[in-house]
Coordinates of C-alpha atoms in Angstrom, one line a residue:
M1 CA 25.6 -2.9 12.3
V2 CA 24.8 -2.0 8.4
K3 CA 25.4 1.9 7.7
N4 CA 23.0 3.3 6.3
K5 CA 24.3 3.9 3.0
V6 CA 24.5 0.1 2.9
L7 CA 21.0 -0.2 4.7
T8 CA 19.0 1.4 2.5
P9 CA 19.7 0.0 -0.7
V10 CA 20.1 -3.8 1.0
L11 CA 16.1 -3.5 2.5
A12 CA 14.9 -2.3 -1.0
G13 CA 16.6 -5.2 -2.6
V14 CA 15.4 -7.7 -0.2
L15 CA 12.0 -5.9 -1.0
G16 CA 12.3 -6.5 -4.3
L17 CA 13.4 -10.1 -4.2
S18 CA 10.1 -10.5 -2.4
I19 CA 8.3 -9.3 -5.1
V20 CA 10.3 -11.9 -7.4
G21 CA 9.1 -14.4 -5.5
S22 CA 5.8 -14.0 -5.5
G23 CA 5.9 -13.9 -9.4
L24 CA 5.0 -11.1 -10.3
G25 CA 8.6 -11.0 -11.5
Y26 CA 8.1 -13.3 -14.1
Y27 CA 5.6 -11.1 -16.0
F28 CA 7.7 -8.1 -16.4
V29 CA 11.1 -10.1 -17.0
N30 CA 8.8 -12.5 -19.9
K31 CA 6.0 -10.0 -20.9
D32 CA 6.8 -10.7 -24.2
S33 CA 7.0 -14.4 -24.0
N34 CA 3.8 -16.6 -25.1
D35 CA 5.1 -19.4 -23.7
G36 CA 3.5 -21.6 -20.0
K37 CA 0.8 -19.0 -20.5
T38 CA -2.6 -19.6 -18.7
E39 CA -6.0 -18.7 -21.0
G40 CA -5.9 -15.1 -19.5
G41 CA -2.2 -14.7 -21.0
K42 CA -0.5 -14.8 -17.9
A43 CA 2.0 -16.6 -16.5
K44 CA 0.7 -19.2 -13.7
L45 CA 2.2 -17.9 -11.1
T46 CA 1.7 -14.1 -12.0
Q47 CA -2.1 -15.2 -12.0
V48 CA -2.2 -16.5 -8.3
A49 CA -0.9 -12.8 -7.7
D50 CA -2.8 -11.2 -9.6
N51 CA -5.9 -13.4 -7.6
I52 CA -4.5 -12.5 -4.2
N53 CA -5.0 -9.0 -5.1
N54 CA -8.3 -8.7 -6.6
T55 CA -9.4 -10.6 -3.4
L56 CA -8.1 -8.5 -1.4
G57 CA -9.7 -5.6 -3.0
T58 CA -12.8 -6.8 -3.4
A59 CA -12.9 -7.3 0.8
E60 CA -11.6 -3.4 0.8
K61 CA -14.3 -2.4 -1.8
A62 CA -17.5 -4.8 -0.2
I63 CA -16.7 -3.5 3.6
K64 CA -16.9 0.2 2.1
G65 CA -19.9 -0.5 0.1
E66 CA -18.0 0.5 -3.7
L67 CA -18.4 -2.5 -5.5
D68 CA -20.7 -1.9 -8.2
F69 CA -23.5 -4.5 -8.0
A70 CA -25.9 -5.8 -5.5
Y71 CA -23.1 -7.4 -2.2
N72 CA -23.5 -8.3 1.4
A73 CA -20.4 -8.2 3.4
T74 CA -19.0 -8.7 7.3
A75 CA -16.3 -8.0 8.6
T76 CA -15.4 -9.1 12.3
V77 CA -12.4 -8.5 14.4
S78 CA -11.4 -10.5 17.2
F79 CA -9.2 -10.2 19.7
G80 CA -6.6 -12.1 21.6
E81 CA -5.0 -13.3 24.2
G82 CA -1.6 -10.9 23.4
F83 CA -4.1 -7.9 22.8
T84 CA -5.8 -8.3 25.8
E85 CA -2.5 -9.0 27.7
K86 CA -1.6 -5.2 26.4
A87 CA -4.3 -3.6 26.5
G88 CA -5.7 -4.1 29.5
V89 CA -9.0 -4.9 29.4
S90 CA -11.0 -7.9 27.1
L91 CA -13.3 -6.9 24.2
Q92 CA -15.6 -8.9 22.2
P93 CA -15.4 -8.7 18.5
I94 CA -16.5 -6.1 16.8
S95 CA -18.2 -6.6 13.4
V96 CA -19.4 -4.2 10.5
T97 CA -21.9 -5.5 8.3
T98 CA -22.3 -3.9 5.1
V99 CA -25.5 -4.4 2.3
T100 CA -25.4 -2.3 -0.8
K101 CA -27.6 -2.7 -4.1
Q102 CA -27.9 -0.7 -7.0
K103 CA -31.2 -0.1 -9.2
G104 CA -31.8 2.3 -11.9
S105 CA -30.8 5.0 -11.4
N106 CA -30.9 4.6 -7.3
T107 CA -28.0 3.0 -4.6
A108 CA -28.8 2.0 -1.4
A109 CA -26.4 1.2 1.6
D110 CA -26.7 0.1 5.0
V111 CA -24.4 0.0 7.5
S112 CA -24.3 -1.8 11.1
L113 CA -21.6 -2.2 13.3
T114 CA -22.2 -4.7 16.6
Y115 CA -20.4 -4.8 19.3
G116 CA -20.2 -9.0 20.9
G117 CA -23.3 -9.6 18.6
N118 CA -25.3 -6.6 19.7
N119 CA -26.1 -4.0 17.5
L120 CA -24.0 -0.2 18.4
V121 CA -25.1 1.8 15.6
S122 CA -26.4 1.3 12.1
A123 CA -27.0 3.4 8.6
N124 CA -28.9 3.6 6.1
A125 CA -28.1 5.7 3.1
V126 CA -29.4 6.2 -0.3
Y127 CA -28.2 7.8 -3.0
S128 CA -30.7 9.2 -6.1
R129 CA -28.9 9.7 -9.4
D130 CA -32.2 11.8 -10.7
N131 CA -32.4 14.8 -8.0
K132 CA -28.3 14.1 -7.1
S133 CA -29.0 13.6 -3.4
A134 CA -27.9 11.4 -1.0
Y135 CA -29.9 10.2 2.4
V136 CA -29.1 9.1 5.6
Q137 CA -30.9 8.1 8.8
I138 CA -29.2 6.6 11.9
P139 CA -32.2 4.8 13.2
E140 CA -30.5 4.8 17.0
L141 CA -30.9 8.2 16.8
S142 CA -34.2 9.3 15.2
D143 CA -36.7 7.8 11.8
A144 CA -35.6 10.9 10.1
Y145 CA -33.4 11.9 7.5
L146 CA -30.3 13.8 6.4
M147 CA -30.2 15.3 2.9
V148 CA -27.3 16.7 1.2
N149 CA -27.7 17.9 -2.8
V150 CA -24.6 17.8 -3.9
D151 CA -25.5 20.8 -6.0
S152 CA -26.5 23.1 -2.7
L153 CA -23.8 21.6 -0.8
K154 CA -21.0 23.1 -3.6
D155 CA -22.8 26.4 -3.3
K156 CA -22.7 26.6 0.4
V157 CA -19.0 25.9 0.5
G158 CA -18.6 28.2 -2.0
S159 CA -20.2 30.8 -0.9
E160 CA -18.1 29.9 2.7
L161 CA -14.7 29.6 0.7
S162 CA -15.6 33.2 -1.0
S163 CA -15.9 35.1 1.8
Q164 CA -12.5 33.5 2.9
G165 CA -11.3 35.4 -1.2
I166 CA -11.5 31.8 -2.4
D167 CA -12.7 31.5 -6.2
L168 CA -14.1 27.6 -6.1
D169 CA -14.3 27.4 -10.1
S170 CA -10.8 28.3 -10.2
L171 CA -9.6 25.7 -7.3
F172 CA -11.9 23.2 -10.0
D173 CA -9.6 24.8 -12.9
S174 CA -6.0 24.7 -11.3
A175 CA -6.8 20.9 -10.0
E176 CA -7.9 20.1 -14.2
G177 CA -4.7 22.1 -15.4
A178 CA -2.6 20.1 -13.1
D179 CA -2.5 17.1 -15.4
V180 CA 0.6 16.3 -16.7
D181 CA 0.8 16.1 -20.3
F182 CA 3.8 14.9 -22.0
D183 CA 5.5 12.4 -24.3
T184 CA 5.7 9.2 -22.7
D185 CA 6.8 7.5 -25.8
A186 CA 9.5 10.3 -26.0
L187 CA 10.2 9.7 -22.8
E188 CA 11.0 6.0 -22.7
K189 CA 13.0 6.5 -26.0
D190 CA 14.6 8.8 -24.4
L191 CA 16.0 6.5 -21.7
E192 CA 16.9 4.2 -24.1
E193 CA 19.5 6.2 -25.1
Y194 CA 21.1 7.3 -21.7
K195 CA 21.0 3.4 -20.9
K196 CA 23.2 3.4 -24.2
V197 CA 25.2 6.1 -23.1
I198 CA 25.8 4.9 -20.0
E199 CA 26.8 1.0 -21.4
D200 CA 29.3 2.6 -24.0
S201 CA 31.1 4.6 -20.6
F202 CA 31.8 1.2 -19.4
P203 CA 34.9 -0.9 -20.6
K204 CA 33.1 -3.9 -22.8
P205 CA 32.6 -7.0 -21.1
V206 CA 34.6 -10.4 -21.6
D207 CA 32.5 -13.6 -21.6
G208 CA 32.7 -15.4 -18.5
D209 CA 32.8 -19.2 -17.6
K210 CA 29.5 -21.0 -17.3
K211 CA 27.2 -20.3 -14.8
T212 CA 25.1 -23.7 -13.1
G213 CA 23.4 -24.5 -9.4
D214 CA 20.2 -25.2 -8.1
I215 CA 17.4 -23.5 -5.5
D216 CA 16.0 -25.8 -3.7
G217 CA 16.3 -28.4 -6.3
N218 CA 14.9 -26.1 -9.2
E219 CA 18.3 -26.1 -11.4
Y220 CA 19.7 -23.0 -13.5
S221 CA 22.1 -22.5 -15.8
Y222 CA 23.4 -19.2 -17.1
T223 CA 26.2 -17.4 -19.5
T224 CA 28.3 -15.0 -17.9
K225 CA 29.2 -11.4 -18.9
E226 CA 32.3 -10.5 -17.1
Y227 CA 32.6 -5.9 -16.1
T228 CA 35.7 -5.0 -14.3
I229 CA 35.0 -0.8 -14.1
S230 CA 36.9 1.9 -12.3
G231 CA 36.0 4.7 -10.1
N232 CA 36.9 6.5 -13.4
D233 CA 34.5 4.6 -15.6
V234 CA 32.0 5.5 -13.2
K235 CA 33.1 8.9 -13.7
A236 CA 32.7 9.4 -17.1
A237 CA 29.3 8.0 -17.3
F238 CA 28.0 10.5 -15.0
K239 CA 29.9 13.1 -16.7
A240 CA 28.2 11.9 -20.3
V241 CA 24.9 11.3 -18.9
L242 CA 24.8 15.5 -18.2
D243 CA 26.1 16.5 -21.1
K244 CA 23.5 14.5 -23.1
A245 CA 20.6 15.9 -20.7
K246 CA 21.9 19.7 -20.9
D247 CA 20.1 19.7 -24.5
D248 CA 17.6 17.3 -23.8
A249 CA 14.4 18.3 -24.8
T250 CA 12.0 16.1 -23.9
L251 CA 14.1 16.1 -20.5
K252 CA 13.3 19.8 -20.1
D253 CA 9.8 19.5 -21.4
M254 CA 8.9 16.9 -19.1
F255 CA 10.5 19.2 -16.5
S256 CA 9.1 22.2 -17.1
K257 CA 5.5 20.7 -17.1
S258 CA 5.7 18.6 -14.5
G259 CA 6.5 21.9 -12.2
V260 CA 9.1 20.6 -10.8
A261 CA 10.8 24.1 -11.5
E262 CA 8.4 25.9 -9.2
E263 CA 8.6 22.9 -6.8
L264 CA 12.2 23.6 -6.8
G265 CA 12.8 26.9 -7.2
M266 CA 15.2 26.2 -9.7
S267 CA 15.5 25.9 -14.1
Y268 CA 16.1 22.9 -15.5
D269 CA 19.6 24.3 -16.6
D270 CA 20.2 25.4 -12.8
I271 CA 20.1 21.6 -11.8
I272 CA 22.0 20.6 -14.6
S273 CA 25.0 22.9 -13.9
Q274 CA 24.8 22.1 -10.3
Y275 CA 25.7 18.8 -11.0
A276 CA 28.4 19.3 -13.3
D277 CA 29.6 21.7 -10.4
S278 CA 30.0 19.1 -8.0
M279 CA 32.0 17.0 -10.1
D280 CA 35.1 17.0 -8.3
S281 CA 33.7 17.2 -4.9
L282 CA 32.0 13.9 -6.0
F283 CA 34.8 12.0 -7.8
A284 CA 37.2 13.4 -4.5
S285 CA 39.3 10.4 -4.0
D286 CA 42.6 9.2 -5.5
N287 CA 41.0 5.5 -5.3
L288 CA 39.1 6.1 -8.9
D289 CA 42.1 3.8 -10.9
E290 CA 40.8 1.2 -8.5
T291 CA 39.1 -1.8 -10.3
A292 CA 35.7 -4.1 -9.3
T293 CA 34.2 -7.3 -11.2
F294 CA 30.9 -7.8 -11.6
N295 CA 29.8 -10.6 -13.3
A296 CA 26.4 -10.2 -14.6
Y297 CA 24.2 -14.1 -15.8
Y298 CA 22.0 -14.1 -17.8
S299 CA 19.3 -17.0 -19.1
G300 CA 19.1 -16.3 -22.8
D301 CA 18.7 -12.4 -23.4
D302 CA 17.1 -12.1 -19.9
L303 CA 19.5 -10.9 -16.9
A304 CA 18.7 -13.9 -14.1
G305 CA 21.4 -12.3 -11.7
F306 CA 24.7 -10.8 -11.2
S307 CA 28.0 -11.6 -8.3
L308 CA 30.2 -8.7 -6.8
E309 CA 33.0 -9.1 -4.7
K310 CA 35.8 -6.9 -3.2
D311 CA 38.1 -7.1 -0.2
G312 CA 35.8 -10.1 1.3
E313 CA 32.5 -8.2 0.8
G314 CA 30.4 -8.5 -1.5
A315 CA 26.7 -9.8 -2.9
T316 CA 25.3 -12.4 -5.2
L317 CA 21.8 -13.4 -6.3
Y318 CA 21.0 -15.8 -8.5
T319 CA 17.0 -16.4 -10.0
I320 CA 14.9 -19.2 -11.5
L321 CA 11.9 -17.5 -13.2
K322 CA 9.6 -19.6 -15.4
D323 CA 5.8 -20.0 -15.6
D324 CA 5.3 -22.8 -12.9
V325 CA 8.5 -21.9 -11.1
V326 CA 10.1 -18.4 -9.3
A327 CA 13.6 -19.0 -7.4
V328 CA 15.9 -16.4 -5.7
D329 CA 19.7 -17.0 -4.3
F330 CA 20.4 -13.4 -2.9
S331 CA 23.5 -12.6 0.2
L332 CA 24.7 -9.5 0.7
N333 CA 27.9 -10.1 3.0
M334 CA 29.2 -7.0 4.9
G335 CA 31.9 -8.0 6.6
S336 CA 31.7 -6.9 10.0
E337 CA 29.0 -4.8 9.4
G338 CA 26.8 -7.7 9.1
S339 CA 24.9 -10.1 6.5
A340 CA 21.6 -10.4 4.9
S341 CA 20.3 -13.7 2.9
F342 CA 17.3 -14.1 0.9
K343 CA 16.3 -17.2 -0.5
G344 CA 13.5 -19.8 -1.6
S345 CA 11.1 -21.1 -3.9
A346 CA 7.7 -21.3 -5.3
N347 CA 6.5 -24.2 -7.7
T348 CA 3.0 -24.7 -9.4
V349 CA 1.7 -28.4 -10.0
D350 CA -2.1 -29.2 -11.8
G351 CA -2.9 -25.1 -11.1
V352 CA -1.9 -25.5 -7.3
T353 CA 1.0 -23.1 -5.8
N354 CA 3.4 -24.0 -3.0
G355 CA 6.5 -23.0 -1.5
K356 CA 8.6 -21.1 1.0
F357 CA 11.1 -18.0 1.2
T358 CA 13.3 -17.6 4.1
M359 CA 15.6 -13.8 4.9
K360 CA 18.1 -13.4 7.4
M361 CA 19.8 -10.5 8.7
E362 CA 22.7 -10.2 11.2
T363 CA 23.8 -6.9 12.0
A364 CA 26.6 -5.7 14.3
A365 CA 26.6 -4.4 17.7
D366 CA 28.4 -0.9 17.2
S367 CA 26.5 -0.2 13.8
D368 CA 25.7 3.7 13.1
I369 CA 22.4 2.6 11.8
D370 CA 19.7 5.9 12.0
A371 CA 18.4 6.0 15.3
D372 CA 15.3 6.9 14.2
K373 CA 15.3 2.8 12.9
T374 CA 17.1 0.9 15.6
S375 CA 17.6 0.7 19.2
A376 CA 19.7 2.7 21.5
D377 CA 22.3 0.2 21.3
G378 CA 21.8 -0.7 17.6
G379 CA 19.7 -3.2 15.8
L380 CA 17.4 -3.5 13.1
S381 CA 13.6 -2.2 14.2
L382 CA 10.4 -2.8 13.1
E383 CA 7.6 -0.3 14.2
P384 CA 4.0 -1.6 15.5
T385 CA 1.8 -1.0 13.7
M386 CA -1.2 -1.4 16.5
A387 CA -1.1 0.7 19.3
V388 CA -0.5 -1.9 21.6
S389 CA 1.9 -3.8 19.5
P390 CA 5.7 -3.1 21.1
S391 CA 8.7 -2.0 18.8
I392 CA 11.1 -4.6 18.4
N393 CA 14.4 -3.7 17.9
F394 CA 16.3 -6.9 16.5
D395 CA 20.1 -7.8 16.6
T396 CA 19.4 -11.0 14.3
M397 CA 16.1 -11.8 12.3
E398 CA 14.3 -14.6 10.5
A399 CA 11.7 -14.4 8.6
E400 CA 9.9 -16.6 6.5
V401 CA 7.1 -16.1 4.0
T402 CA 5.5 -19.5 3.4
L403 CA 2.8 -20.4 0.6
K404 CA 0.4 -23.4 0.9
D405 CA -2.2 -24.7 -1.6
L406 CA -2.9 -21.3 -3.6
K407 CA -5.1 -21.7 -6.0
E408 CA -7.0 -19.7 -8.6
E409 CA -11.0 -19.2 -7.8
G410 CA -12.2 -17.4 -10.8
D411 CA -11.0 -13.9 -9.8
A412 CA -10.3 -14.8 -6.3
F413 CA -7.5 -17.2 -4.3
S414 CA -8.0 -20.3 -1.9
G415 CA -5.0 -20.8 0.2
T416 CA -2.7 -19.7 2.5
I417 CA 0.1 -17.1 2.8
R418 CA 1.6 -16.9 6.0
F419 CA 4.7 -14.4 7.6
D420 CA 6.6 -15.2 10.6
V421 CA 9.7 -14.0 12.2
N422 CA 11.9 -15.2 14.6
G423 CA 14.9 -12.9 16.0
T424 CA 16.5 -11.8 19.4
S425 CA 16.6 -8.4 21.0
D426 CA 18.3 -7.3 23.8
S427 CA 19.7 -11.0 24.1
Q428 CA 15.7 -12.1 24.6
A429 CA 13.7 -14.0 21.9
V430 CA 11.0 -12.9 19.8
S431 CA 8.6 -13.8 17.6
G432 CA 5.8 -12.8 15.3
W433 CA 3.8 -13.8 12.5
V434 CA 1.1 -12.4 9.9
E435 CA -1.0 -15.0 8.2
L436 CA -3.5 -14.5 5.9
A437 CA -6.2 -17.7 4.8
S438 CA -8.7 -17.3 2.2
A439 CA -11.5 -20.1 1.5
S440 CA -13.1 -17.9 -1.4
T441 CA -14.9 -19.5 -4.3
A442 CA -15.2 -17.4 -7.8
D443 CA -18.7 -16.2 -6.0
K444 CA -18.3 -16.1 -2.4
L445 CA -15.7 -13.9 -0.5
D446 CA -13.9 -15.7 2.6
L447 CA -11.2 -13.6 3.8
S448 CA -9.1 -13.8 6.9
V449 CA -5.9 -12.3 8.6
E450 CA -4.5 -13.0 11.6
F451 CA -1.5 -11.1 13.9
G452 CA 0.3 -12.7 16.5
M453 CA 3.7 -12.1 18.7
N454 CA 5.8 -14.3 21.0
G455 CA 3.2 -17.6 20.7
K456 CA 0.1 -15.5 21.4
Q457 CA -3.0 -14.1 19.2
F458 CA -3.2 -10.1 18.6
V459 CA -5.9 -10.2 16.6
T460 CA -7.8 -11.9 13.8
M461 CA -9.8 -10.0 11.2
A462 CA -12.1 -12.2 8.9
V463 CA -14.6 -10.7 6.0
T464 CA -17.0 -12.7 4.1
G465 CA -19.3 -11.6 1.5
N466 CA -21.3 -12.6 -1.6
K467 CA -23.4 -10.9 -4.6
T468 CA -27.1 -10.7 -4.4
E469 CA -30.1 -9.7 -6.8
A470 CA -30.8 -5.7 -6.1
S471 CA -34.3 -5.4 -4.9
D472 CA -36.3 -2.1 -6.2
I473 CA -34.5 1.3 -4.0
T474 CA -37.5 3.6 -2.4
V475 CA -35.7 7.2 -2.6
P476 CA -37.0 8.5 0.9
S477 CA -39.9 11.2 1.1
G478 CA -41.6 13.3 3.5
D479 CA -42.1 16.1 6.0
K480 CA -39.1 14.2 8.4
I481 CA -36.0 14.5 5.4
Y482 CA -34.1 17.5 6.9
D483 CA -31.5 19.8 4.9
M484 CA -27.9 19.1 6.1
T485 CA -27.2 22.6 4.7
N486 CA -30.0 24.3 6.5
D487 CA -29.0 25.6 9.5
D488 CA -32.6 25.6 10.9
Q489 CA -33.5 22.2 9.7
M490 CA -30.8 21.2 11.3
N491 CA -31.3 22.3 14.8
T492 CA -34.8 20.7 14.5
Y493 CA -33.3 17.4 13.6
L494 CA -30.8 17.6 16.5
A495 CA -33.8 18.7 18.9
G496 CA -35.4 15.5 17.7
C497 CA -32.9 12.9 18.6
D498 CA -32.5 10.6 21.4
S499 CA -29.2 11.1 22.3
D500 CA -30.3 10.3 25.5
G501 CA -31.6 6.4 24.4
F502 CA -28.2 6.0 22.2
V503 CA -25.9 6.8 25.1
A504 CA -27.9 4.0 27.1
N505 CA -27.7 1.3 24.4
V506 CA -23.7 2.1 24.1
K507 CA -23.1 1.5 27.7
K508 CA -25.4 -2.1 28.1
V509 CA -23.7 -3.0 24.5
L510 CA -20.1 -1.9 25.9
G511 CA -19.9 -2.5 29.6
D512 CA -19.2 -0.2 32.5
E513 CA -15.2 -1.4 31.9
V514 CA -15.1 -0.9 28.0
Y515 CA -17.3 2.5 27.8
N516 CA -15.8 4.0 30.8
M517 CA -12.4 3.4 28.8
L518 CA -13.8 4.7 25.7
V519 CA -15.1 8.2 27.8
N520 CA -11.7 8.5 29.7
A521 CA -10.0 8.3 26.6
E522 CA -12.6 10.7 24.1
G523 CA -14.6 12.3 26.3
D524 CA -18.1 11.9 27.7
L525 CA -20.7 10.8 25.2
E526 CA -23.1 12.8 25.9
S527 CA -21.7 16.1 26.3
D528 CA -19.8 15.6 22.8
Y529 CA -23.8 16.0 21.9
D530 CA -24.1 19.2 23.6
D531 CA -21.1 20.4 21.6
Y532 CA -22.9 20.6 18.4
G533 CA -25.2 23.7 19.8
D534 CA -26.8 25.6 16.8
Y535 CA -25.8 25.6 13.2
D536 CA -26.8 29.8 12.5
D537 CA -22.7 30.2 12.3
Y538 CA -20.7 28.5 9.9
D539 CA -18.1 31.1 10.5
D540 CA -16.6 28.1 13.2
Y541 CA -16.2 25.7 10.3
D542 CA -13.0 25.4 7.9
F543 CA -14.4 24.1 4.4
S544 CA -11.2 25.0 3.0
D545 CA -9.8 21.2 3.4
I546 CA -13.2 19.9 0.9
D547 CA -12.6 18.4 -1.3
M548 CA -15.9 18.1 -4.0
S549 CA -14.4 15.4 -5.9
D550 CA -15.3 13.5 -3.0
Y551 CA -19.4 14.3 -3.2
D552 CA -19.4 13.1 -7.5
L553 CA -21.7 9.7 -6.5
S554 CA -22.4 9.4 -10.5
A555 CA -19.8 7.4 -10.6
N556 CA -21.9 4.3 -10.1
A557 CA -24.5 5.3 -12.5

């Protein structure tokens, strides 16, 4: 089993390599090079990675109604055999449809929730930037509109906070004053100086043998710098950094303006002094003279890998980062404690990316990993992401990330990314998968995410959408508009709501089994309505957590 002090950096390293494997690493390593770039100025694999993020971001914003143009979007969640077995009930697909549009100074959004294709509840919302008011209608309850004016709401909340001795304006002033303003260019230059301090504290490297090989048939050739470092060298570097930090005006300025001193209850000088005083205990060892050899591999001027070995344990990393190839070969040997590896490659040919990356981990049964992350008798644990998903405590694990036919589609992407995991838990075989598939084009969104475990599908979420032309938006008017900040108007609105009809429709759409399950879990929907009572006493409501920035709806103007 892997000890905490080893497991944390191992997992961090593997996750970092996963990012490299996606192609993102290429841009950061070669951001000053113009070789192998697309018209947008980025490496091919990096552009695909950006398009994946763009597509996921568009899907999220479309469902939330946050896109700054007219858009129709539908998200549907379907439940598979694995979910049904775990939850003990069979559920029909649940869909949310969002239709948003903007024209002139008005914004409108219509949202509907369906179950098994039948309507549960919907909401029609309009925001007018001219009068800074939002209107919301819930047709299943009433044909009337609820209205809130941003300034009125701020006055109402401010009044309630003032009664509690809190000045709302001072809260805004404090938030504005919380911005940290320090010289980032000076900080970047300062950190470069620390890098030089550390380098000067270690023995100079010597040239090693040329390193050649391949990863999945992709060849590499590195130059080698060999470092021999002792515990005393590490101690000297630590001391040199502290000596420089004592009188570092740039770090002191950042420390002061960021408010860290107030959070820690210690000044900058106190913290540096505390670290200096701990030097002897940090390096209290009889083995400071022992040395370890570290090989750094370079492709040109760029670090491309390393190897470190001592007493039969160690780690190696080889990478290939080009415009059309990303390849990684990482291995970690912890002797009797366990081992880990991450290897694979992705290649882009004629604008289409395919590849596979495999991660393996094996832990010993007697490891002392943090109990929160393991089973009672050891192993690596993957915590559940849903209430119906069981926790898996792995003794051995092999995970694969497969990229299939990834391609740019405007700002979106098409293709499939699949994550498969297989392993053993308490000597039993376990497996699971997540698959992200996109058939999106430059004009349309078509995305799905599927989750499965032990050969059975759990949940699939599909999102589709497309841009539309915005039609005229009518701001609600008339006598069926009720101010949410007015107690009497809210009581009038609630009295006119068809709560009985609403609950009857919910029962009909959900069916007895699902409806009763929800009622037992959340309480009777009808009694919940009665719990609203009158709106005459605002003392019962705590407004202290309200962030008025949430009500700034003018961002899309």
